[in-house]
Each structure stands twice: as structure tokens, then as C-alpha cells.
Short mmCIF file of C-alpha atoms in Angstrom, two decimals:
data_model
loop_
_atom_site.label_atom_id
_atom_site.label_comp_id
_atom_site.label_asym_id
_atom_site.label_seq_id
_atom_site.Cartn_x
_atom_site.Cartn_y
_atom_site.Cartn_z
CA ASN A 196 108.46 93.71 107.76
CA GLU A 197 110.83 90.86 108.48
CA LEU A 198 113.58 89.55 106.23
CA GLU A 199 115.73 86.44 106.33
CA VAL A 200 119.35 86.69 105.24
CA TYR A 201 120.71 83.97 102.99
CA ASP A 202 124.40 83.36 102.45
CA PHE A 203 125.40 80.86 99.79
CA LYS A 204 128.33 78.60 100.59
CA THR A 205 130.30 76.23 98.42
CA GLY A 206 131.97 73.10 99.68
CA LYS A 207 130.79 70.30 101.90
CA PRO A 208 127.46 71.04 103.59
CA GLN A 209 127.21 71.47 107.36
CA TYR A 210 124.13 70.00 108.98
CA ASP A 211 124.58 71.43 112.45
CA TRP A 212 126.28 74.33 114.21
CA LYS A 213 127.88 71.93 116.69
CA VAL A 214 130.85 70.06 115.24
CA ARG A 215 133.92 68.38 116.71
CA ASP A 216 136.48 69.51 114.15
CA SER A 217 138.38 72.53 115.51
CA ARG A 218 138.74 74.31 112.16
CA LYS A 219 135.06 73.83 111.33
CA GLN A 220 134.12 75.26 114.72
CA ILE A 221 136.02 78.43 113.88
CA THR A 222 134.51 78.57 110.39
CA LEU A 223 130.98 78.19 111.75
CA HIS A 224 131.66 80.87 114.37
CA GLU A 225 132.77 83.18 111.57
CA TYR A 226 129.65 82.30 109.55
CA LYS A 227 127.43 83.29 112.48
CA ARG A 228 129.33 86.57 112.81
CA GLN A 229 128.92 87.13 109.08
CA LEU A 230 125.14 86.58 109.23
CA THR A 231 124.94 89.01 112.15
CA PHE A 232 126.93 91.56 110.15
CA TYR A 233 124.48 91.21 107.25
CA LYS A 234 121.67 91.95 109.71
CA LEU A 235 123.43 95.17 110.71
CA LEU A 236 123.99 96.16 107.09
CA ILE A 237 120.35 95.61 106.14
CA GLU A 238 118.80 97.22 109.19
CA HIS A 239 121.01 100.31 108.83
CA SER A 240 120.69 100.65 105.08
CA ARG A 241 118.84 103.45 103.34
CA ASP A 242 116.44 101.19 101.46
CA TYR A 243 115.75 98.39 103.95
CA SER A 244 115.95 100.01 107.37
CA GLU A 245 112.22 99.46 107.96
CA PHE A 246 112.85 95.72 107.95
CA THR A 247 114.04 93.50 110.78
CA VAL A 248 116.32 90.52 110.30
CA ASN A 249 115.96 87.79 112.93
CA LYS A 250 117.25 84.79 111.04
CA GLY A 251 120.24 84.01 108.87
CA ILE A 252 120.42 80.94 106.67
CA LEU A 253 123.45 79.31 105.09
CA GLU A 254 122.57 77.55 101.86
CA PHE A 255 125.21 75.04 100.83
CA LEU A 256 125.33 74.86 97.05
CA THR A 257 127.05 71.48 96.85
CA PRO A 258 124.29 68.86 96.97
CA THR A 259 124.41 65.87 99.27
CA SER A 260 124.77 62.31 97.97
CA ARG A 261 120.95 62.27 97.75
CA ASN A 262 121.09 65.43 95.62
CA GLU A 263 119.65 67.60 98.40
CA ILE A 264 120.62 71.18 99.21
CA VAL A 265 121.33 71.77 102.90
CA LEU A 266 120.06 74.86 104.72
CA LEU A 267 121.59 75.72 108.09
CA GLU A 268 119.51 78.25 110.04
CA HIS A 269 120.70 80.62 112.75
CA ASN A 270 118.44 82.79 114.91
CA ILE A 271 120.32 86.05 115.35
CA GLU A 272 120.04 87.20 118.95
CA GLN A 273 120.32 90.79 120.14
CA LYS A 274 123.27 89.91 122.40
CA ASP A 275 125.18 88.76 119.30
CA VAL A 276 124.35 92.02 117.53
CA GLU A 277 125.57 94.11 120.48
CA ARG A 278 128.76 92.07 120.77
CA LEU A 279 129.48 92.47 117.06
CA LYS A 280 128.91 96.23 117.24
CA GLN A 281 131.43 96.43 120.08
CA LEU A 282 133.93 94.25 118.19
CA ILE A 283 133.60 96.46 115.11
CA GLN A 284 134.30 99.54 117.22
CA ALA A 285 137.28 97.91 118.95
CA VAL A 286 138.82 96.76 115.66
CA HIS A 287 138.19 100.14 114.03
CA ILE A 288 140.03 101.96 116.82
CA ARG A 289 143.00 99.60 116.52
CA ILE A 290 143.17 99.99 112.73
CA VAL A 291 142.96 103.78 112.85
CA ASN A 292 145.69 103.90 115.50
CA LEU A 293 147.82 101.23 113.79
CA ASN A 294 147.75 99.37 117.09
CA TYR A 295 147.89 95.70 116.17
CA PRO A 296 148.08 93.28 119.08
CA ASP A 297 150.33 90.25 119.34
CA ILE A 298 148.01 87.29 118.93
CA SER A 299 150.60 84.57 119.56
CA GLU A 300 149.33 84.04 123.11
CA PHE A 301 145.91 82.88 121.90
CA SER A 302 145.26 79.25 121.01
CA HIS A 303 144.40 78.34 117.43
CA ASP A 304 140.98 76.91 118.23
CA LEU A 305 137.51 78.35 118.84
CA SER A 306 138.23 79.09 122.49
CA GLY A 307 141.29 81.09 121.39
CA VAL A 308 139.20 83.06 118.89
CA ILE A 309 136.62 83.88 121.56
CA GLU A 310 139.35 84.71 124.04
CA PHE A 311 140.89 87.12 121.52
CA GLU A 312 137.50 88.73 120.84
CA ASN A 313 137.02 89.18 124.60
CA TRP A 314 140.51 90.64 124.89
CA LEU A 315 139.71 93.16 122.15
CA LEU A 316 136.54 94.18 123.97
CA GLU A 317 138.38 94.59 127.29
CA HIS A 318 141.31 96.57 125.81
CA GLN A 319 139.61 99.26 123.77
#
């Protein structure tokens, strides 16, 4: 009763979750969050709730120069699921209350994104 989640991506394939480029780091962080969200959707759905999702896979549709399709796997950990649940709750409360924070103090790199997520969790 285990499923794997696939998300199809266009553009240049990524071979690893660890990259140097700051924008790609943020994109890959968002991809991991997206795969975790898909896990939540599946496991809480009416039709698939008896299944467990432990792995998410990005399938890059643009082939490499050797005409290969790249798959980038991510093992979804329970700590990531719990963090995402908390982030969803924190964002929901802010949207409902029209309470949008000033994000100008956060850097525009992955550490700034994580810092902002942590700030949201601390200021619910």
C-alpha cells in the first residue's frame, strides 16, 4: 500500500538536490515542499487514504545530450510533513486575517526563505 509521487518538470534537468546556484537552491527547496504537499493530498484523499507516500520523484521531460530522461528522487521524511502542516496553518491564518508580513528584511536566497518560514512558524 505504498505509492510514489511523480512530478513532471520541463527545462534543464537537475541531477542532484545540492547545487551552488542560489536561485536553483530555492527552486529545489520549493520542489521538495511540493512533493511533500502531494503526499499530504494523497494520504488525506477519499480514494487513496489507505496508501502511504514515502518518496517523491521529479521527472525532467527535457532529455539530456545523450537523450536520457533524468529522475531526481526525494525521500519524504515525517519531519518535513509536520513542518509543512504547520506552515500551511500559519499561512492560512495570515490570509484569513489579511495579515501579510513585510518580507523585505529576509535575504533573497535559500537561507532567507528558510528564515522566513521559521518566522512564520514562530509568529502564528
